[in-house]
CSV table of C-alpha atoms and ligand atoms in Angstrom, one decimal:
chain,number,residue,atom,x,y,z
Y,1,MET,CA,-23.9,16.0,-10.3
Y,2,SER,CA,-20.3,16.2,-11.4
Y,3,LEU,CA,-18.6,15.0,-8.0
Y,4,ILE,CA,-14.8,14.5,-7.3
Y,5,VAL,CA,-13.3,12.6,-4.1
Y,6,MET,CA,-10.2,14.6,-3.1
Y,7,LYS,CA,-7.9,12.6,-0.6
Y,8,PHE,CA,-5.1,14.2,1.1
Y,9,GLY,CA,-2.3,12.1,2.8
Y,10,GLY,CA,-0.4,12.6,5.9
Y,11,THR,CA,2.2,15.1,4.3
Y,12,SER,CA,-0.6,17.1,2.7
Y,13,VAL,CA,-1.6,17.8,6.3
Y,14,GLY,CA,1.0,17.8,8.1
Y,15,ASP,CA,0.4,20.8,9.8
Y,16,ILE,CA,-2.1,24.0,9.8
Y,17,ASP,CA,-0.8,25.4,6.9
Y,18,ARG,CA,-1.0,22.7,4.6
Y,19,ILE,CA,-4.3,21.7,5.8
Y,20,LYS,CA,-5.1,25.4,4.9
Y,21,ASN,CA,-3.6,24.4,1.5
Y,22,ALA,CA,-5.4,21.5,0.9
Y,23,ALA,CA,-8.9,23.6,1.9
Y,24,GLY,CA,-7.5,26.1,-0.8
Y,25,LYS,CA,-7.6,23.2,-3.3
Y,26,VAL,CA,-11.3,22.1,-2.6
Y,27,ALA,CA,-12.3,25.6,-3.0
Y,28,GLU,CA,-10.5,25.9,-6.3
Y,29,GLU,CA,-12.5,22.5,-7.4
Y,30,ILE,CA,-15.4,23.9,-6.0
Y,31,LYS,CA,-15.1,27.1,-8.2
Y,32,ARG,CA,-14.9,25.0,-11.3
Y,33,GLY,CA,-18.4,23.6,-10.7
Y,34,HIS,CA,-17.7,20.4,-9.1
Y,35,LYS,CA,-19.3,18.8,-5.8
Y,36,VAL,CA,-16.4,17.7,-3.5
Y,37,ALA,CA,-16.3,15.3,-0.9
Y,38,VAL,CA,-12.9,15.4,0.7
Y,39,VAL,CA,-11.1,12.2,2.5
Y,40,VAL,CA,-8.0,12.8,4.9
Y,41,SER,CA,-5.4,10.7,6.6
Y,42,ALA,CA,-3.9,11.6,9.8
Y,43,MET,CA,-1.1,14.7,10.1
Y,44,SER,CA,2.1,12.8,9.3
Y,45,GLY,CA,3.9,11.1,12.1
Y,46,VAL,CA,0.6,11.0,14.1
Y,47,THR,CA,-0.3,6.9,13.3
Y,48,ASP,CA,3.1,6.1,14.4
Y,49,GLN,CA,3.1,7.9,17.5
Y,50,LEU,CA,-0.2,6.4,18.4
Y,51,ILE,CA,0.7,2.9,17.5
Y,52,GLY,CA,3.8,3.8,20.1
Y,53,TYR,CA,1.4,4.9,22.8
Y,54,CYS,CA,-0.1,1.5,22.5
Y,55,ARG,CA,3.1,-0.4,22.2
Y,56,ALA,CA,4.4,1.4,25.4
Y,57,ILE,CA,1.3,0.0,27.8
Y,58,SER,CA,1.7,-3.5,26.2
Y,59,PRO,CA,3.6,-5.1,23.4
Y,60,ARG,CA,0.6,-7.3,23.5
Y,61,TYR,CA,-2.2,-5.5,23.2
Y,62,ASP,CA,-6.1,-5.9,22.2
Y,63,ARG,CA,-6.4,-5.0,18.8
Y,64,GLY,CA,-9.9,-3.4,19.0
Y,65,GLU,CA,-8.8,-1.0,22.0
Y,66,HIS,CA,-5.9,-0.5,19.7
Y,67,ASP,CA,-7.9,0.4,17.0
Y,68,ALA,CA,-10.3,2.8,18.9
Y,69,VAL,CA,-6.4,4.7,19.8
Y,70,VAL,CA,-4.9,4.8,16.1
Y,71,SER,CA,-8.0,5.7,14.2
Y,72,THR,CA,-8.3,9.2,16.2
Y,73,GLY,CA,-5.3,10.9,14.0
Y,74,GLU,CA,-8.0,11.2,11.1
Y,75,GLN,CA,-10.8,12.2,13.4
Y,76,VAL,CA,-8.5,15.5,14.1
Y,77,THR,CA,-7.6,16.1,10.6
Y,78,ALA,CA,-11.4,15.6,9.5
Y,79,GLY,CA,-12.4,18.3,12.0
Y,80,LEU,CA,-9.4,20.6,11.6
Y,81,MET,CA,-10.3,20.3,7.5
Y,82,ALA,CA,-13.9,21.2,8.0
Y,83,LEU,CA,-12.9,24.2,10.1
Y,84,ALA,CA,-10.3,25.4,7.2
Y,85,LEU,CA,-13.3,25.2,4.6
Y,86,HIS,CA,-15.4,27.0,6.6
Y,87,GLN,CA,-12.7,30.0,7.0
Y,88,ARG,CA,-13.2,30.1,3.3
Y,89,GLY,CA,-16.7,30.7,3.3
Y,90,LEU,CA,-17.4,26.8,2.3
Y,91,ASN,CA,-19.9,24.8,4.2
Y,92,ALA,CA,-18.4,21.8,5.6
Y,93,ARG,CA,-18.7,19.0,8.1
Y,94,SER,CA,-17.0,16.3,9.5
Y,95,TRP,CA,-18.0,12.6,9.2
Y,96,GLN,CA,-16.1,9.8,10.9
Y,97,GLY,CA,-16.5,6.3,10.1
Y,98,TRP,CA,-19.1,5.5,12.2
Y,99,GLN,CA,-21.2,8.5,11.7
Y,100,LEU,CA,-21.6,7.8,8.0
Y,101,ARG,CA,-21.3,4.4,8.7
Y,102,LEU,CA,-18.5,3.0,6.7
Y,103,LEU,CA,-19.2,-0.6,7.8
Y,104,THR,CA,-16.3,-3.1,7.7
Y,105,ASP,CA,-15.7,-6.9,8.8
Y,106,SER,CA,-14.1,-7.2,12.9
Y,107,SER,CA,-10.4,-7.6,11.2
Y,108,HIS,CA,-9.2,-5.0,13.6
Y,109,GLY,CA,-6.1,-3.5,12.2
Y,110,THR,CA,-6.6,-5.1,8.5
Y,111,ALA,CA,-10.3,-4.6,8.3
Y,112,ARG,CA,-12.5,-4.8,5.2
Y,113,ILE,CA,-15.1,-2.8,3.7
Y,114,VAL,CA,-18.1,-4.1,3.6
Y,115,ASP,CA,-20.8,-1.3,3.2
Y,116,ILE,CA,-20.6,2.5,3.3
Y,117,GLU,CA,-24.2,3.9,3.8
Y,118,ALA,CA,-23.3,7.4,2.2
Y,119,ASP,CA,-27.3,8.6,1.8
Y,120,ALA,CA,-26.7,11.2,4.0
Y,121,ILE,CA,-23.6,12.6,3.3
Y,122,ARG,CA,-24.8,12.6,-0.4
Y,123,ARG,CA,-27.8,14.3,0.2
Y,124,ARG,CA,-25.9,16.9,2.1
Y,125,ILE,CA,-23.1,17.6,-0.6
Y,126,GLN,CA,-26.3,17.8,-3.3
Y,127,GLU,CA,-27.1,20.3,-1.1
Y,128,GLY,CA,-24.0,22.1,-1.3
Y,129,GLU,CA,-22.1,20.9,1.8
Y,130,VAL,CA,-18.6,19.7,1.4
Y,131,GLY,CA,-18.6,16.2,3.4
Y,132,VAL,CA,-15.2,15.5,4.9
Y,133,MET,CA,-14.4,12.1,5.7
Y,134,ALA,CA,-12.0,10.7,8.2
Y,135,GLY,CA,-10.1,8.2,6.2
Y,136,PHE,CA,-8.3,5.0,7.6
Y,137,GLN,CA,-11.1,4.3,9.7
Y,138,GLY,CA,-14.6,2.0,9.9
Y,139,VAL,CA,-17.3,0.3,12.3
Y,140,THR,CA,-18.4,-2.9,12.8
Y,141,ASP,CA,-22.0,-3.9,12.8
Y,142,ASP,CA,-21.5,-3.8,16.2
Y,143,GLY,CA,-20.5,-0.5,17.0
Y,144,ARG,CA,-16.5,-0.8,17.3
Y,145,VAL,CA,-14.1,1.0,15.5
Y,146,THR,CA,-12.0,-0.3,13.1
Y,147,THR,CA,-9.1,0.6,11.2
Y,148,LEU,CA,-8.2,-0.7,7.3
Y,149,GLY,CA,-4.4,-1.0,7.8
Y,150,ARG,CA,-1.4,1.3,7.1
Y,151,GLY,CA,-1.9,3.6,4.1
Y,152,GLY,CA,-5.7,3.0,4.4
Y,153,SER,CA,-7.0,6.2,3.6
Y,154,ASP,CA,-6.4,5.6,0.2
Y,155,THR,CA,-9.1,2.8,0.3
Y,156,SER,CA,-11.5,5.1,2.0
Y,157,ALA,CA,-11.2,7.6,-0.8
Y,158,VAL,CA,-11.9,5.1,-3.6
Y,159,ALA,CA,-14.7,3.2,-1.3
Y,160,LEU,CA,-16.6,6.8,-0.9
Y,161,ALA,CA,-16.2,7.5,-5.1
Y,162,VAL,CA,-17.5,4.3,-6.1
Y,163,ALA,CA,-20.3,4.6,-3.1
Y,164,LEU,CA,-21.4,8.1,-4.4
Y,165,GLN,CA,-20.4,7.2,-8.0
Y,166,ALA,CA,-17.9,10.5,-8.4
Y,167,GLU,CA,-16.4,11.3,-11.9
Y,168,ARG,CA,-12.8,10.4,-10.2
Y,169,CYS,CA,-11.2,9.8,-7.2
Y,170,ASP,CA,-7.8,12.5,-6.8
Y,171,ILE,CA,-5.1,11.3,-4.2
Y,172,TYR,CA,-3.1,14.2,-3.4
Y,173,THR,CA,0.5,12.8,-1.8
Y,174,ASP,CA,3.9,14.4,-1.6
Y,175,VAL,CA,5.2,13.7,-5.0
Y,176,ASP,CA,3.3,14.3,-8.3
Y,177,GLY,CA,2.7,10.8,-9.6
Y,178,VAL,CA,3.3,7.2,-9.9
Y,179,TYR,CA,7.0,6.6,-11.2
Y,180,THR,CA,8.8,3.8,-12.8
Y,181,THR,CA,10.1,3.4,-9.4
Y,182,ASP,CA,10.4,5.2,-5.9
Y,183,PRO,CA,11.4,8.7,-7.1
Y,184,ARG,CA,12.9,9.1,-3.8
Y,185,ILE,CA,15.9,6.3,-3.9
Y,186,VAL,CA,16.2,6.6,-8.0
Y,187,PRO,CA,16.4,10.3,-8.6
Y,188,LYS,CA,16.0,9.4,-12.3
Y,189,ALA,CA,12.8,7.4,-12.0
Y,190,LYS,CA,10.1,8.8,-14.6
Y,191,LYS,CA,6.7,10.1,-13.9
Y,192,MET,CA,4.1,7.7,-15.7
Y,193,PRO,CA,1.4,9.8,-17.2
Y,194,ARG,CA,-1.1,6.5,-17.2
Y,195,VAL,CA,-0.8,3.8,-15.3
Y,196,SER,CA,-3.4,0.6,-15.9
Y,197,TYR,CA,-5.0,-1.1,-13.1
Y,198,GLU,CA,-3.5,-4.3,-13.0
Y,199,GLU,CA,0.3,-2.8,-13.0
Y,200,MET,CA,-0.8,-0.5,-10.6
Y,201,LEU,CA,-2.0,-3.3,-8.3
Y,202,GLU,CA,0.7,-5.5,-9.0
Y,203,LEU,CA,3.6,-2.3,-7.9
Y,204,ALA,CA,1.5,-1.4,-4.9
Y,205,SER,CA,1.2,-5.2,-3.9
Y,206,LEU,CA,5.1,-5.4,-4.2
Y,207,GLY,CA,5.6,-2.7,-2.1
Y,208,ALA,CA,5.0,0.6,-3.8
Y,209,LYS,CA,3.4,2.2,-1.3
Y,210,VAL,CA,2.2,5.4,-3.1
Y,211,LEU,CA,-1.4,3.8,-3.2
Y,212,GLN,CA,-2.7,0.9,-0.6
Y,213,VAL,CA,-3.2,-2.5,-2.6
Y,214,ARG,CA,-6.7,-2.7,-1.5
Y,215,SER,CA,-7.8,1.0,-3.0
Y,216,VAL,CA,-6.1,-0.3,-6.4
Y,217,GLU,CA,-8.1,-3.6,-5.9
Y,218,MET,CA,-11.7,-1.8,-5.7
Y,219,ALA,CA,-10.7,0.9,-7.9
Y,220,MET,CA,-10.3,-1.7,-10.6
Y,221,ARG,CA,-13.4,-3.6,-9.8
Y,222,TYR,CA,-15.4,-0.7,-10.3
Y,223,ARG,CA,-13.4,0.9,-12.9
Y,224,MET,CA,-13.0,3.9,-10.6
Y,225,PRO,CA,-10.4,6.5,-12.1
Y,226,VAL,CA,-8.0,7.3,-9.8
Y,227,GLN,CA,-5.4,10.2,-10.1
Y,228,VAL,CA,-2.3,10.5,-7.9
Y,229,LEU,CA,-1.3,14.3,-7.9
Y,230,SER,CA,1.4,16.7,-5.7
Y,231,THR,CA,-0.3,18.5,-3.0
Y,232,PHE,CA,2.3,20.8,-3.4
Y,233,ALA,CA,1.4,22.1,-7.2
Y,234,ASN,CA,-0.3,25.1,-7.4
Y,235,GLU,CA,-2.4,23.6,-10.0
Y,236,VAL,CA,-5.5,20.9,-9.0
Y,237,GLY,CA,-6.8,18.0,-10.4
Y,238,SER,CA,-9.6,19.1,-12.7
Y,239,GLU,CA,-6.3,20.9,-14.6
Y,240,LEU,CA,-3.0,19.2,-14.0
Y,241,PRO,CA,-3.0,15.7,-14.5
Y,242,GLY,CA,-0.6,13.6,-12.4
Y,243,THR,CA,-0.8,9.7,-13.2
Y,244,LEU,CA,-4.2,8.2,-14.1
Y,245,VAL,CA,-4.8,4.7,-13.0
Y,246,THR,CA,-7.0,3.3,-15.4
Y,247,GLU,CA,-7.3,0.6,-17.8
Y,248,GLY,CA,-4.9,-0.5,-19.8
Y,249,ASP,CA,-4.3,0.4,-23.8
Y,250,LYS,CA,-2.4,-1.3,-26.3
Y,251,LYS,CA,0.8,1.0,-26.1
Y,252,MET,CA,1.0,0.8,-22.6
Y,253,GLU,CA,0.8,-2.9,-23.0
Y,254,SER,CA,3.7,-3.0,-25.0
Y,255,SER,CA,6.4,-2.0,-22.3
Y,256,VAL,CA,8.3,-5.1,-21.1
Y,257,VAL,CA,9.3,-3.7,-17.4
Y,258,THR,CA,6.6,-0.5,-16.6
Y,259,GLY,CA,8.1,-0.2,-13.1
Y,260,ILE,CA,10.1,-1.5,-10.1
Y,261,ALA,CA,9.1,-2.1,-6.5
Y,262,TYR,CA,11.1,-2.8,-3.3
Y,263,THR,CA,9.8,-3.6,0.1
Y,264,ASN,CA,11.8,-3.9,3.3
Y,265,ASN,CA,8.7,-6.0,5.2
Y,266,GLU,CA,9.9,-8.9,4.6
Y,267,ALA,CA,12.4,-11.6,6.7
Y,268,ARG,CA,14.3,-14.6,5.5
Y,269,ILE,CA,14.6,-17.9,7.3
Y,270,THR,CA,16.3,-21.0,6.1
Y,271,LEU,CA,16.2,-24.2,7.4
Y,272,LEU,CA,19.0,-26.1,6.9
Y,273,ARG,CA,19.6,-30.0,6.6
Y,274,LEU,CA,15.9,-30.8,6.4
Y,275,SER,CA,15.4,-34.5,5.3
Y,276,ASP,CA,14.3,-34.5,1.5
Y,277,LYS,CA,10.8,-36.9,1.7
Y,278,PRO,CA,7.4,-36.3,0.8
Y,279,GLY,CA,5.3,-34.3,3.5
Y,280,VAL,CA,8.2,-32.1,4.9
Y,281,ALA,CA,7.3,-29.0,3.4
Y,282,ALA,CA,3.5,-29.4,4.6
Y,283,ARG,CA,5.3,-30.0,8.5
Y,284,VAL,CA,6.8,-26.5,7.9
Y,285,PHE,CA,4.3,-24.3,6.2
Y,286,GLY,CA,1.0,-26.1,7.9
Y,287,PRO,CA,2.2,-24.7,11.6
Y,288,LEU,CA,2.8,-21.7,10.4
Y,289,ALA,CA,-0.4,-21.5,8.3
Y,290,ARG,CA,-2.5,-22.2,11.7
Y,291,ALA,CA,-0.5,-19.7,13.4
Y,292,GLY,CA,-1.7,-17.0,10.9
Y,293,ILE,CA,1.7,-16.2,9.4
Y,294,ASN,CA,1.5,-15.9,5.4
Y,295,VAL,CA,4.8,-17.4,3.4
Y,296,ASP,CA,5.6,-15.2,0.4
Y,297,MET,CA,8.5,-16.4,-1.4
Y,298,ILE,CA,9.9,-20.2,-1.0
Y,299,VAL,CA,13.0,-21.5,-2.8
Y,300,GLN,CA,14.4,-25.2,-1.9
Y,301,SER,CA,17.9,-26.2,-2.8
Y,302,GLY,CA,18.4,-30.3,-2.9
Y,303,SER,CA,21.8,-31.7,-2.0
Y,304,GLU,CA,24.0,-33.9,-3.6
Y,305,ASN,CA,23.0,-37.2,-2.5
Y,306,GLY,CA,19.0,-36.4,-2.4
Y,307,THR,CA,18.8,-37.1,1.2
Y,308,VAL,CA,18.8,-33.5,2.7
Y,309,ALA,CA,17.7,-30.2,1.7
Y,310,ASP,CA,17.9,-26.6,2.3
Y,311,ILE,CA,14.6,-24.6,2.2
Y,312,THR,CA,14.4,-20.7,2.5
Y,313,PHE,CA,11.4,-18.7,2.5
Y,314,THR,CA,10.0,-15.0,3.7
Y,315,VAL,CA,7.8,-13.9,6.1
Y,316,PRO,CA,6.2,-10.6,7.5
Y,317,LYS,CA,8.8,-9.0,9.2
Y,318,PRO,CA,6.8,-8.4,11.8
Y,319,ASP,CA,6.1,-11.9,12.3
Y,320,LEU,CA,9.6,-13.2,12.3
Y,321,ASP,CA,10.0,-14.0,16.0
Y,322,ARG,CA,6.7,-15.7,16.0
Y,323,ALA,CA,7.8,-17.9,13.0
Y,324,THR,CA,11.0,-18.6,14.1
Y,325,LYS,CA,9.3,-20.1,17.9
Y,326,VAL,CA,6.9,-21.7,15.8
Y,327,LEU,CA,9.8,-23.6,14.0
Y,328,THR,CA,11.7,-24.2,17.1
Y,329,ASP,CA,8.5,-26.2,18.7
Y,330,GLU,CA,8.1,-28.1,15.6
Y,331,LYS,CA,11.8,-28.7,15.5
Y,332,THR,CA,11.7,-32.2,16.0
Y,333,ASN,CA,8.6,-33.0,14.0
Y,334,ILE,CA,9.3,-31.2,11.1
Y,335,GLY,CA,13.3,-32.8,11.0
Y,336,PHE,CA,16.1,-30.1,10.4
Y,337,GLY,CA,19.4,-29.3,11.5
Y,338,ASN,CA,19.7,-25.3,11.6
Y,339,MET,CA,17.5,-22.4,11.4
Y,340,VAL,CA,19.2,-19.2,10.6
Y,341,SER,CA,17.1,-15.6,9.7
Y,342,SER,CA,17.6,-12.0,8.6
Y,343,SER,CA,15.5,-9.1,8.7
Y,344,GLU,CA,18.2,-7.6,6.7
Y,345,VAL,CA,16.8,-8.6,3.3
Y,346,THR,CA,14.7,-6.3,0.8
Y,347,LYS,CA,12.7,-7.5,-2.2
Y,348,ILE,CA,12.9,-6.1,-5.3
Y,349,SER,CA,10.3,-6.3,-8.2
Y,350,LEU,CA,9.9,-5.7,-11.8
Y,351,VAL,CA,6.4,-5.2,-13.0
Y,352,GLY,CA,5.3,-5.3,-16.8
Y,353,ILE,CA,2.4,-6.7,-18.6
Y,354,GLY,CA,4.6,-7.0,-21.7
Y,355,MET,CA,7.0,-9.9,-19.5
Y,356,ARG,CA,4.0,-12.2,-20.4
Y,357,SER,CA,5.1,-12.3,-24.0
Y,358,HIS,CA,8.6,-11.5,-23.7
Y,359,ALA,CA,11.3,-13.9,-22.7
Y,360,GLY,CA,14.8,-12.8,-21.1
Y,361,VAL,CA,13.6,-10.5,-18.7
Y,362,ALA,CA,14.7,-12.3,-15.6
Y,363,ALA,CA,18.3,-13.2,-17.5
Y,364,THR,CA,18.7,-9.3,-17.7
Y,365,MET,CA,18.0,-8.8,-14.1
Y,366,PHE,CA,20.6,-11.6,-13.2
Y,367,GLU,CA,23.4,-10.5,-15.1
Y,368,THR,CA,22.8,-6.6,-14.0
Y,369,LEU,CA,22.4,-7.7,-10.1
Y,370,ALA,CA,25.9,-9.8,-11.0
Y,371,ASP,CA,27.7,-7.3,-12.6
Y,372,LYS,CA,26.9,-5.0,-9.5
Y,373,GLY,CA,28.8,-8.0,-7.3
Y,374,ILE,CA,24.7,-8.4,-5.4
Y,375,ASN,CA,23.8,-12.1,-4.4
Y,376,ILE,CA,20.4,-13.1,-5.2
Y,377,GLN,CA,19.2,-15.1,-2.0
Y,378,VAL,CA,15.3,-16.0,-3.6
Y,379,ILE,CA,13.7,-15.5,-7.1
Y,380,GLU,CA,10.3,-15.7,-7.3
Y,381,THR,CA,8.3,-15.0,-10.9
Y,382,SER,CA,4.5,-14.8,-12.0
Y,383,GLU,CA,3.5,-13.8,-15.2
Y,384,ILE,CA,3.8,-10.2,-14.7
Y,385,ASN,CA,6.4,-10.0,-12.2
Y,386,THR,CA,9.9,-11.4,-11.6
Y,387,SER,CA,11.0,-10.4,-7.8
Y,388,VAL,CA,14.4,-11.4,-5.9
Y,389,LEU,CA,15.6,-11.2,-2.6
Y,390,ILE,CA,18.6,-9.4,-1.9
Y,391,ALA,CA,20.7,-7.8,1.3
Y,392,SER,CA,19.3,-4.7,2.3
Y,393,GLU,CA,22.6,-2.7,2.2
Y,394,TYR,CA,22.2,-3.0,-1.8
Y,395,THR,CA,19.0,-1.7,-2.2
Y,396,GLU,CA,19.9,1.5,-3.9
Y,397,LEU,CA,22.3,0.2,-5.9
Y,398,ALA,CA,20.1,-2.5,-7.1
Y,399,LEU,CA,17.2,-0.6,-7.9
Y,400,ARG,CA,19.3,2.2,-9.9
Y,401,ALA,CA,21.3,-0.3,-11.8
Y,402,LEU,CA,18.0,-2.3,-13.0
Y,403,HIS,CA,16.2,1.2,-13.3
Y,404,SER,CA,18.8,1.6,-16.0
Y,405,ALA,CA,19.4,-1.7,-17.6
Y,406,TYR,CA,15.7,-1.4,-18.3
Y,407,GLY,CA,15.7,1.7,-20.0
Y,408,LEU,CA,13.4,3.4,-17.5
Y,409,ASP,CA,16.0,6.2,-16.9
Y,410,ALA,CA,14.8,9.9,-17.5
Y,411,ALA,CA,17.1,11.8,-20.2
C,1,LIG,P1,0.5,9.5,1.8
C,1,LIG,O1,0.9,10.0,3.5
C,1,LIG,O2,-0.1,10.7,1.0
C,1,LIG,O3,-0.6,8.6,1.4
C,1,LIG,P2,2.7,7.7,1.2
C,1,LIG,O4,3.8,8.1,2.1
C,1,LIG,O5,1.7,6.7,2.0
C,1,LIG,O6,2.0,8.9,1.0
C,1,LIG,O7,3.1,7.6,-0.6
C,1,LIG,C1,3.6,8.4,-1.0
C,1,LIG,C2,5.2,7.9,-1.1
C,1,LIG,O8,5.4,6.8,-2.4
C,1,LIG,C3,6.6,8.8,-1.9
C,1,LIG,O9,6.5,9.8,-0.8
C,1,LIG,C4,7.3,7.7,-2.5
C,1,LIG,O10,8.5,7.9,-1.6
C,1,LIG,C5,6.5,6.4,-2.3
C,1,LIG,N1,6.4,5.4,-3.5
C,1,LIG,C6,6.9,4.2,-3.4
C,1,LIG,N2,6.9,3.8,-4.7
C,1,LIG,C7,6.5,5.0,-5.4
C,1,LIG,C8,6.5,5.2,-6.7
C,1,LIG,N3,5.9,4.0,-7.5
C,1,LIG,N4,5.9,6.6,-7.8
C,1,LIG,C9,5.8,7.7,-6.6
C,1,LIG,N5,6.0,7.0,-5.3
C,1,LIG,C10,6.2,6.0,-4.5
C,2,LIG,N1,-3.0,7.5,9.0
C,2,LIG,C1,-2.8,5.9,8.3
C,2,LIG,C2,-1.3,5.7,8.0
C,2,LIG,O1,-0.4,6.0,8.5
C,2,LIG,C3,-3.6,6.1,7.2
C,2,LIG,C4,-3.2,6.5,5.8
C,2,LIG,O2,-2.3,7.7,6.1
C,2,LIG,O3,-3.7,6.0,5.1
C,2,LIG,O4,-1.2,4.1,8.0
C,3,LIG,MG1,-0.4,6.8,1.9
């Protein structure tokens, strides 16, 4: 059976007309002879609103009940989508995470998919019904509702595609593909017809939110072709290729920098006049790790006489207050002079498989930023990315300048 999964993000189901439009795309694919499973997000803004309700009761909420609330946005759209499909004369039914069941671990808010019991939905799809699954949500073994993290409907869609052995997973969103960088910030960004799993994984994990990182991980593990498409185009995925996320090929591997990602989700902490002796890094990062705070970029600067050093690192922005509290509590044990922090920072990352074999990539980045008078606070490199931390106010300027410097601008 030729089956495709069609996922519609928040903007694609943002109001009733858009839900009807999405239902039209499903009908088109069915006309072309495909069986279809649909995965929907909450209507745009709804998840934020639900999170706001929980916070308004208490900023220190129970994560299980938080999931019970925030998962409801997708339940509404799944039902509405099924109704819109009925209006087109199609047989359709909605499936919530617990109904399938889409089993996850119990990490509320960031749950990982463990298994999808897809027999029932598969049987009904084979009989001609469109299965509409609520994205973003799952259920634990003991029956508690979970959510998969922001943007998690992408992962729901890829997981369902894998479970149903679909031909491909089409992700309908508000841009018509994956671009060399966020097209909303850099108008000259170029659409990529294809991007390798590896590069997409890197772009997504460094901030390109067009696909959730875990959805790319899963697609890569199971070799599921994923296509990113515009919900506003007239054509459907079977006739209009957006960006295909797939195996890398020789041509793709030749470009040094394929894309630039950025994220505002990190905050910077600097500990000044830290005593420079063995064990000090362990005393800084041990308590943070025990508090469940992930440290990302780290840089240590030495001093002239070698007795004190400064150390700068980044933590997820939502954890900044907790992190500074942990460090303040440990101040005597760690032994530092002062602590300064900022949440007004942006991490900008160049991504490209070709970086493995090319020298001088980082130098161009530093020169470009220097030319614009942008100070680099932290630098981090890996085999296929180079990242810098800068003040947030320069995000647009830096992205546009780097995009040109690496020859990525559209003609
Ligand atoms: P949805 O609600 O459909 O899941 P998202 O808002 O999660 O949509 O993701 C789409 C957005 O991702 C785009 O509007 C765009 O601003 C952003 N984006 C960031 N980086 C990129 C990129 N490299 N290519 C395309 N879009 C990107
Ligand atoms: N509705 C969820 C969110 O806003 C999941 C998703 O849209 O993918 O994060
Ligand atoms: Mg998304």
